[in-house]
Amino acid sequence: MKRVKKWAAAITVFITGFIFLIPFYIMFYLSLSSPGDSIAEEWFPRALMVQNFREAWEKASMGRAMVNSLVITVGAVLLLVFCAACGGYGAARVKNKINRMIFYIMVLSMMVPGIINTVPLYIMMRRINGINTYWGMIMLLACQSLPFSVFLYESFIRTMNSSLEEAAIMDGCTRFEAFWRIVFPLLKPITATVVIMQGVGIWNNYAQSVFFLQNQNYHTIPLAISTFFRPMELIIICLPPGRQLVLRLLQWFF
Amino acid sequence: MMAPAAVLFLVFFVLPLCQGVGISMTDWNGFSEEKNFVGFANFIRFFSDKRALHAIQVTVVFGLVSPFLLNVSGLFLALLVDSKRKSRVLLRMIIYLPSIISPLIMGYLWTLILSPRTGVLDQILQRFNPSLSFDWMGVPDKALWLIIMVNVWQFTGGPMMVYLAGLQSIPKDLYESAKIDGAGRMQAFKNITWPLLYPSAKINIFNNIIGSMAVFDIIMAITMGGPGYATESLSIYIYRQSFNGFAGYATAIALIMFLIIAVPIGITMRWMKNKEIEM
């Protein structure tokens, strides 16, 4: 009986792993296959077409897109961490009415999906010349991830002991210095969570960038791939699917 | 200290939202100077717009079915990988892997697998039996279910991780005392594990409903709202309307969409509130 159970568990684990990995294998296969290959006939590409990668990279100007994505993601994450950590600290430690109100409005706003604001935001961005710019996109994406991050920081700081900062303030630090020099380094675990979680979201963002980065020169990776993929039927007929898939593989690696 | 966060939030969230309420009552096309106040005409128009009502249906079906499936599979997988054995830890990472990749990319990958004739799945099926074919993407009733399945496959790692964290915070001695009292495994799950997972379930249901109701990328990648507009969600409809010169109308739809999301969220909040258990 025990043995049967053990085997059943092992098989379940194996099948689950298989279900989650097989699409990645298909991606790997298609990205390296030549036009005539079919996964139905051979389980491994006959010739490894590494040049697919180079071609796709050039066709979709991935170099440019990579730089754009990097600039926007790094910028937005830095801004986000600074604002959210300060905000979370303010909400947790400086308990006046205004801070509480701002905090509750932010928590409530987590229920509002980003797309709702898009049209008025677009109009505002056009007025302040923020469309097709790095800074516009950075501020926008940082703001979008702000409420959740502030919430995380706030709940973490609230559980921390405040005696360290109080001692620092006693010794003549300002509140901000006490926060920046003493509390912020202690927040590393939360900062890591925010950077990873929100960073991935910002890197992958499509719903906002499709509105605010229409200029090809500012296309991020998701946008570059989607414009490459859009005339879908045509490309699928004209090119082996491998070349499009390479792009996806690229994004997965970086 | 709140100032930087507050300013950013005010400029990029609160102001546009307020402005949006104003725009939703105009017939503005988004480009011209001309802007006329039309009162609630946009909202009235919405309820006689067949395409919009269909988009609501798509959004609600997707927004309720997919969180449900995400939670069921997330909980199941969490129970499966809740062990220190290496194979289970590895499986955790494998399951979480698709979640960190853009839904757009995963959507494109799945189109290459699922599309009729050229798709990988279809090719394999035809190898076994030429009369078999898999064309769910082109069938209006089925396309949405396909998207739901892809979505669950991709994002089930998130809920799994949250449930896993919940599972690991349950003290082990509770199970021991239940065993001594003669409870079976099912009873232990029903009376200990499940009630203590409520906080995790709450976070998951919240996140998943909000995320699924606003679904955009994955539909764009797999069907672009098609065939026809069978899988067009409200987000996609808003996107199309705002680019087609109906900025006022699009904003009105966005506000209605918020109300549609608020209802299931409110219900779950109510339902969950009474079930919170103190440790």
PDB file of N, CA, C and O in Angstrom, chain A residues 134-180:
ATOM      1  N   TYR A 134      11.468  58.174 -22.144  1.00  0.00           N
ATOM      2  CA  TYR A 134      11.815  57.263 -21.055  1.00  0.00           C
ATOM      3  C   TYR A 134      11.193  57.728 -19.757  1.00  0.00           C
ATOM      4  O   TYR A 134      10.565  56.960 -19.049  1.00  0.00           O
ATOM      5  N   TRP A 135      11.372  59.015 -19.451  1.00  0.00           N
ATOM      6  CA  TRP A 135      10.934  59.473 -18.124  1.00  0.00           C
ATOM      7  C   TRP A 135       9.438  59.310 -17.938  1.00  0.00           C
ATOM      8  O   TRP A 135       8.972  58.948 -16.863  1.00  0.00           O
ATOM      9  N   GLY A 136       8.660  59.550 -18.995  1.00  0.00           N
ATOM     10  CA  GLY A 136       7.211  59.402 -18.883  1.00  0.00           C
ATOM     11  C   GLY A 136       6.840  57.978 -18.517  1.00  0.00           C
ATOM     12  O   GLY A 136       6.070  57.716 -17.598  1.00  0.00           O
ATOM     13  N   MET A 137       7.425  57.040 -19.241  1.00  0.00           N
ATOM     14  CA  MET A 137       7.111  55.632 -19.025  1.00  0.00           C
ATOM     15  C   MET A 137       7.598  55.175 -17.646  1.00  0.00           C
ATOM     16  O   MET A 137       6.921  54.414 -16.962  1.00  0.00           O
ATOM     17  N   ILE A 138       8.773  55.677 -17.256  1.00  0.00           N
ATOM     18  CA  ILE A 138       9.325  55.288 -15.951  1.00  0.00           C
ATOM     19  C   ILE A 138       8.392  55.718 -14.826  1.00  0.00           C
ATOM     20  O   ILE A 138       8.032  54.940 -13.951  1.00  0.00           O
ATOM     21  N   MET A 139       7.936  56.989 -14.895  1.00  0.00           N
ATOM     22  CA  MET A 139       7.075  57.481 -13.829  1.00  0.00           C
ATOM     23  C   MET A 139       5.745  56.752 -13.813  1.00  0.00           C
ATOM     24  O   MET A 139       5.216  56.390 -12.769  1.00  0.00           O
ATOM     25  N   LEU A 140       5.234  56.509 -15.014  1.00  0.00           N
ATOM     26  CA  LEU A 140       3.942  55.843 -15.118  1.00  0.00           C
ATOM     27  C   LEU A 140       3.979  54.440 -14.530  1.00  0.00           C
ATOM     28  O   LEU A 140       3.131  54.048 -13.736  1.00  0.00           O
ATOM     29  N   LEU A 141       5.003  53.669 -14.923  1.00  0.00           N
ATOM     30  CA  LEU A 141       5.074  52.289 -14.450  1.00  0.00           C
ATOM     31  C   LEU A 141       5.403  52.237 -12.961  1.00  0.00           C
ATOM     32  O   LEU A 141       4.888  51.378 -12.241  1.00  0.00           O
ATOM     33  N   ALA A 142       6.256  53.171 -12.515  1.00  0.00           N
ATOM     34  CA  ALA A 142       6.560  53.198 -11.080  1.00  0.00           C
ATOM     35  C   ALA A 142       5.283  53.478 -10.307  1.00  0.00           C
ATOM     36  O   ALA A 142       5.009  52.842  -9.290  1.00  0.00           O
ATOM     37  N   CYS A 143       4.479  54.407 -10.800  1.00  0.00           N
ATOM     38  CA  CYS A 143       3.235  54.749 -10.105  1.00  0.00           C
ATOM     39  C   CYS A 143       2.293  53.562 -10.072  1.00  0.00           C
ATOM     40  O   CYS A 143       1.616  53.319  -9.099  1.00  0.00           O
ATOM     41  N   GLN A 144       2.278  52.799 -11.154  1.00  0.00           N
ATOM     42  CA  GLN A 144       1.361  51.675 -11.205  1.00  0.00           C
ATOM     43  C   GLN A 144       1.687  50.617 -10.153  1.00  0.00           C
ATOM     44  O   GLN A 144       0.800  49.985  -9.599  1.00  0.00           O
ATOM     45  N   SER A 145       2.971  50.410  -9.883  1.00  0.00           N
ATOM     46  CA  SER A 145       3.343  49.401  -8.897  1.00  0.00           C
ATOM     47  C   SER A 145       3.441  49.978  -7.500  1.00  0.00           C
ATOM     48  O   SER A 145       3.737  49.261  -6.554  1.00  0.00           O
ATOM     49  N   LEU A 146       3.216  51.288  -7.386  1.00  0.00           N
ATOM     50  CA  LEU A 146       3.448  51.953  -6.107  1.00  0.00           C
ATOM     51  C   LEU A 146       2.557  51.451  -4.967  1.00  0.00           C
ATOM     52  O   LEU A 146       3.076  51.077  -3.914  1.00  0.00           O
ATOM     53  N   PRO A 147       1.217  51.415  -5.140  1.00  0.00           N
ATOM     54  CA  PRO A 147       0.371  51.083  -3.993  1.00  0.00           C
ATOM     55  C   PRO A 147       0.747  49.755  -3.343  1.00  0.00           C
ATOM     56  O   PRO A 147       0.916  49.682  -2.125  1.00  0.00           O
ATOM     57  N   PHE A 148       0.934  48.727  -4.145  1.00  0.00           N
ATOM     58  CA  PHE A 148       1.237  47.420  -3.573  1.00  0.00           C
ATOM     59  C   PHE A 148       2.569  47.448  -2.831  1.00  0.00           C
ATOM     60  O   PHE A 148       2.704  46.870  -1.749  1.00  0.00           O
ATOM     61  N   SER A 149       3.557  48.144  -3.411  1.00  0.00           N
ATOM     62  CA  SER A 149       4.873  48.192  -2.776  1.00  0.00           C
ATOM     63  C   SER A 149       4.827  48.965  -1.464  1.00  0.00           C
ATOM     64  O   SER A 149       5.434  48.554  -0.466  1.00  0.00           O
ATOM     65  N   VAL A 150       4.121  50.093  -1.478  1.00  0.00           N
ATOM     66  CA  VAL A 150       3.986  50.862  -0.231  1.00  0.00           C
ATOM     67  C   VAL A 150       3.342  49.989   0.835  1.00  0.00           C
ATOM     68  O   VAL A 150       3.772  49.947   1.991  1.00  0.00           O
ATOM     69  N   PHE A 151       2.341  49.252   0.432  1.00  0.00           N
ATOM     70  CA  PHE A 151       1.635  48.357   1.338  1.00  0.00           C
ATOM     71  C   PHE A 151       2.596  47.327   1.940  1.00  0.00           C
ATOM     72  O   PHE A 151       2.604  47.089   3.149  1.00  0.00           O
ATOM     73  N   LEU A 152       3.436  46.738   1.104  1.00  0.00           N
ATOM     74  CA  LEU A 152       4.413  45.754   1.583  1.00  0.00           C
ATOM     75  C   LEU A 152       5.371  46.386   2.591  1.00  0.00           C
ATOM     76  O   LEU A 152       5.594  45.844   3.675  1.00  0.00           O
ATOM     77  N   TYR A 153       5.940  47.534   2.202  1.00  0.00           N
ATOM     78  CA  TYR A 153       6.896  48.201   3.091  1.00  0.00           C
ATOM     79  C   TYR A 153       6.226  48.565   4.407  1.00  0.00           C
ATOM     80  O   TYR A 153       6.796  48.370   5.479  1.00  0.00           O
ATOM     81  N   GLU A 154       5.022  49.095   4.318  1.00  0.00           N
ATOM     82  CA  GLU A 154       4.340  49.549   5.526  1.00  0.00           C
ATOM     83  C   GLU A 154       4.154  48.383   6.488  1.00  0.00           C
ATOM     84  O   GLU A 154       4.468  48.477   7.668  1.00  0.00           O
ATOM     85  N   SER A 155       3.668  47.231   5.971  1.00  0.00           N
ATOM     86  CA  SER A 155       3.396  46.125   6.886  1.00  0.00           C
ATOM     87  C   SER A 155       4.687  45.576   7.474  1.00  0.00           C
ATOM     88  O   SER A 155       4.695  45.074   8.591  1.00  0.00           O
ATOM     89  N   PHE A 156       5.782  45.695   6.735  1.00  0.00           N
ATOM     90  CA  PHE A 156       7.061  45.199   7.263  1.00  0.00           C
ATOM     91  C   PHE A 156       7.617  46.151   8.321  1.00  0.00           C
ATOM     92  O   PHE A 156       8.051  45.724   9.390  1.00  0.00           O
ATOM     93  N   ILE A 157       7.590  47.452   8.010  1.00  0.00           N
ATOM     94  CA  ILE A 157       8.157  48.431   8.941  1.00  0.00           C
ATOM     95  C   ILE A 157       7.378  48.442  10.251  1.00  0.00           C
ATOM     96  O   ILE A 157       7.946  48.605  11.324  1.00  0.00           O
ATOM     97  N   ARG A 158       6.062  48.217  10.153  1.00  0.00           N
ATOM     98  CA  ARG A 158       5.250  48.255  11.367  1.00  0.00           C
ATOM     99  C   ARG A 158       5.674  47.183  12.366  1.00  0.00           C
ATOM    100  O   ARG A 158       5.560  47.364  13.568  1.00  0.00           O
ATOM    101  N   THR A 159       6.166  46.047  11.861  1.00  0.00           N
ATOM    102  CA  THR A 159       6.568  44.980  12.781  1.00  0.00           C
ATOM    103  C   THR A 159       7.978  45.191  13.323  1.00  0.00           C
ATOM    104  O   THR A 159       8.414  44.456  14.187  1.00  0.00           O
ATOM    105  N   MET A 160       8.691  46.216  12.805  1.00  0.00           N
ATOM    106  CA  MET A 160      10.065  46.431  13.243  1.00  0.00           C
ATOM    107  C   MET A 160      10.108  47.244  14.537  1.00  0.00           C
ATOM    108  O   MET A 160       9.236  48.053  14.811  1.00  0.00           O
ATOM    109  N   ASN A 161      11.180  47.028  15.271  1.00  0.00           N
ATOM    110  CA  ASN A 161      11.365  47.780  16.502  1.00  0.00           C
ATOM    111  C   ASN A 161      11.859  49.190  16.155  1.00  0.00           C
ATOM    112  O   ASN A 161      12.779  49.344  15.369  1.00  0.00           O
ATOM    113  N   SER A 162      11.273  50.215  16.778  1.00  0.00           N
ATOM    114  CA  SER A 162      11.624  51.576  16.372  1.00  0.00           C
ATOM    115  C   SER A 162      12.733  52.181  17.224  1.00  0.00           C
ATOM    116  O   SER A 162      13.102  53.331  17.037  1.00  0.00           O
ATOM    117  N   SER A 163      13.302  51.416  18.161  1.00  0.00           N
ATOM    118  CA  SER A 163      14.266  52.037  19.095  1.00  0.00           C
ATOM    119  C   SER A 163      15.534  52.522  18.395  1.00  0.00           C
ATOM    120  O   SER A 163      16.090  53.547  18.771  1.00  0.00           O
ATOM    121  N   LEU A 164      15.971  51.792  17.359  1.00  0.00           N
ATOM    122  CA  LEU A 164      17.183  52.195  16.640  1.00  0.00           C
ATOM    123  C   LEU A 164      17.038  53.597  16.048  1.00  0.00           C
ATOM    124  O   LEU A 164      17.907  54.452  16.237  1.00  0.00           O
ATOM    125  N   GLU A 165      15.933  53.815  15.332  1.00  0.00           N
ATOM    126  CA  GLU A 165      15.765  55.118  14.698  1.00  0.00           C
ATOM    127  C   GLU A 165      15.611  56.205  15.741  1.00  0.00           C
ATOM    128  O   GLU A 165      16.115  57.309  15.591  1.00  0.00           O
ATOM    129  N   GLU A 166      14.905  55.857  16.815  1.00  0.00           N
ATOM    130  CA  GLU A 166      14.695  56.866  17.851  1.00  0.00           C
ATOM    131  C   GLU A 166      16.020  57.285  18.463  1.00  0.00           C
ATOM    132  O   GLU A 166      16.252  58.474  18.725  1.00  0.00           O
ATOM    133  N   ALA A 167      16.903  56.297  18.667  1.00  0.00           N
ATOM    134  CA  ALA A 167      18.231  56.619  19.188  1.00  0.00           C
ATOM    135  C   ALA A 167      18.969  57.526  18.220  1.00  0.00           C
ATOM    136  O   ALA A 167      19.622  58.498  18.622  1.00  0.00           O
ATOM    137  N   ALA A 168      18.857  57.235  16.922  1.00  0.00           N
ATOM    138  CA  ALA A 168      19.541  58.039  15.914  1.00  0.00           C
ATOM    139  C   ALA A 168      19.012  59.463  15.910  1.00  0.00           C
ATOM    140  O   ALA A 168      19.773  60.432  15.816  1.00  0.00           O
ATOM    141  N   ILE A 169      17.701  59.608  16.044  1.00  0.00           N
ATOM    142  CA  ILE A 169      17.106  60.947  16.042  1.00  0.00           C
ATOM    143  C   ILE A 169      17.551  61.713  17.284  1.00  0.00           C
ATOM    144  O   ILE A 169      17.870  62.898  17.229  1.00  0.00           O
ATOM    145  N   MET A 170      17.620  60.979  18.402  1.00  0.00           N
ATOM    146  CA  MET A 170      18.104  61.566  19.631  1.00  0.00           C
ATOM    147  C   MET A 170      19.524  62.119  19.435  1.00  0.00           C
ATOM    148  O   MET A 170      19.869  63.174  19.936  1.00  0.00           O
ATOM    149  N   ASP A 171      20.337  61.380  18.695  1.00  0.00           N
ATOM    150  CA  ASP A 171      21.724  61.794  18.471  1.00  0.00           C
ATOM    151  C   ASP A 171      21.850  62.879  17.422  1.00  0.00           C
ATOM    152  O   ASP A 171      22.966  63.229  17.033  1.00  0.00           O
ATOM    153  N   GLY A 172      20.736  63.372  16.887  1.00  0.00           N
ATOM    154  CA  GLY A 172      20.805  64.515  15.994  1.00  0.00           C
ATOM    155  C   GLY A 172      20.570  64.215  14.529  1.00  0.00           C
ATOM    156  O   GLY A 172      20.780  65.090  13.691  1.00  0.00           O
ATOM    157  N   CYS A 173      20.163  63.008  14.194  1.00  0.00           N
ATOM    158  CA  CYS A 173      19.783  62.730  12.805  1.00  0.00           C
ATOM    159  C   CYS A 173      18.423  63.360  12.518  1.00  0.00           C
ATOM    160  O   CYS A 173      17.596  63.489  13.425  1.00  0.00           O
ATOM    161  N   THR A 174      18.211  63.753  11.282  1.00  0.00           N
ATOM    162  CA  THR A 174      16.846  64.125  10.922  1.00  0.00           C
ATOM    163  C   THR A 174      16.068  62.831  10.684  1.00  0.00           C
ATOM    164  O   THR A 174      16.649  61.747  10.603  1.00  0.00           O
ATOM    165  N   ARG A 175      14.753  62.954  10.547  1.00  0.00           N
ATOM    166  CA  ARG A 175      13.933  61.771  10.335  1.00  0.00           C
ATOM    167  C   ARG A 175      14.346  61.038   9.061  1.00  0.00           C
ATOM    168  O   ARG A 175      14.452  59.823   9.030  1.00  0.00           O
ATOM    169  N   PHE A 176      14.611  61.857   8.034  1.00  0.00           N
ATOM    170  CA  PHE A 176      14.953  61.237   6.755  1.00  0.00           C
ATOM    171  C   PHE A 176      16.283  60.513   6.837  1.00  0.00           C
ATOM    172  O   PHE A 176      16.437  59.395   6.356  1.00  0.00           O
ATOM    173  N   GLU A 177      17.260  61.152   7.503  1.00  0.00           N
ATOM    174  CA  GLU A 177      18.573  60.507   7.653  1.00  0.00           C
ATOM    175  C   GLU A 177      18.444  59.199   8.429  1.00  0.00           C
ATOM    176  O   GLU A 177      19.038  58.190   8.069  1.00  0.00           O
ATOM    177  N   ALA A 178      17.652  59.250   9.508  1.00  0.00           N
ATOM    178  CA  ALA A 178      17.460  58.047  10.312  1.00  0.00           C
ATOM    179  C   ALA A 178      16.866  56.938   9.451  1.00  0.00           C
ATOM    180  O   ALA A 178      17.268  55.778   9.532  1.00  0.00           O
ATOM    181  N   PHE A 179      15.924  57.328   8.607  1.00  0.00           N
ATOM    182  CA  PHE A 179      15.308  56.329   7.735  1.00  0.00           C
ATOM    183  C   PHE A 179      16.316  55.799   6.727  1.00  0.00           C
ATOM    184  O   PHE A 179      16.518  54.606   6.578  1.00  0.00           O
ATOM    185  N   TRP A 180      16.997  56.720   6.051  1.00  0.00           N
ATOM    186  CA  TRP A 180      17.834  56.325   4.922  1.00  0.00           C
ATOM    187  C   TRP A 180      19.053  55.534   5.361  1.00  0.00           C
ATOM    188  O   TRP A 180      19.468  54.584   4.713  1.00  0.00           O
TER     189      TRP A 180
END
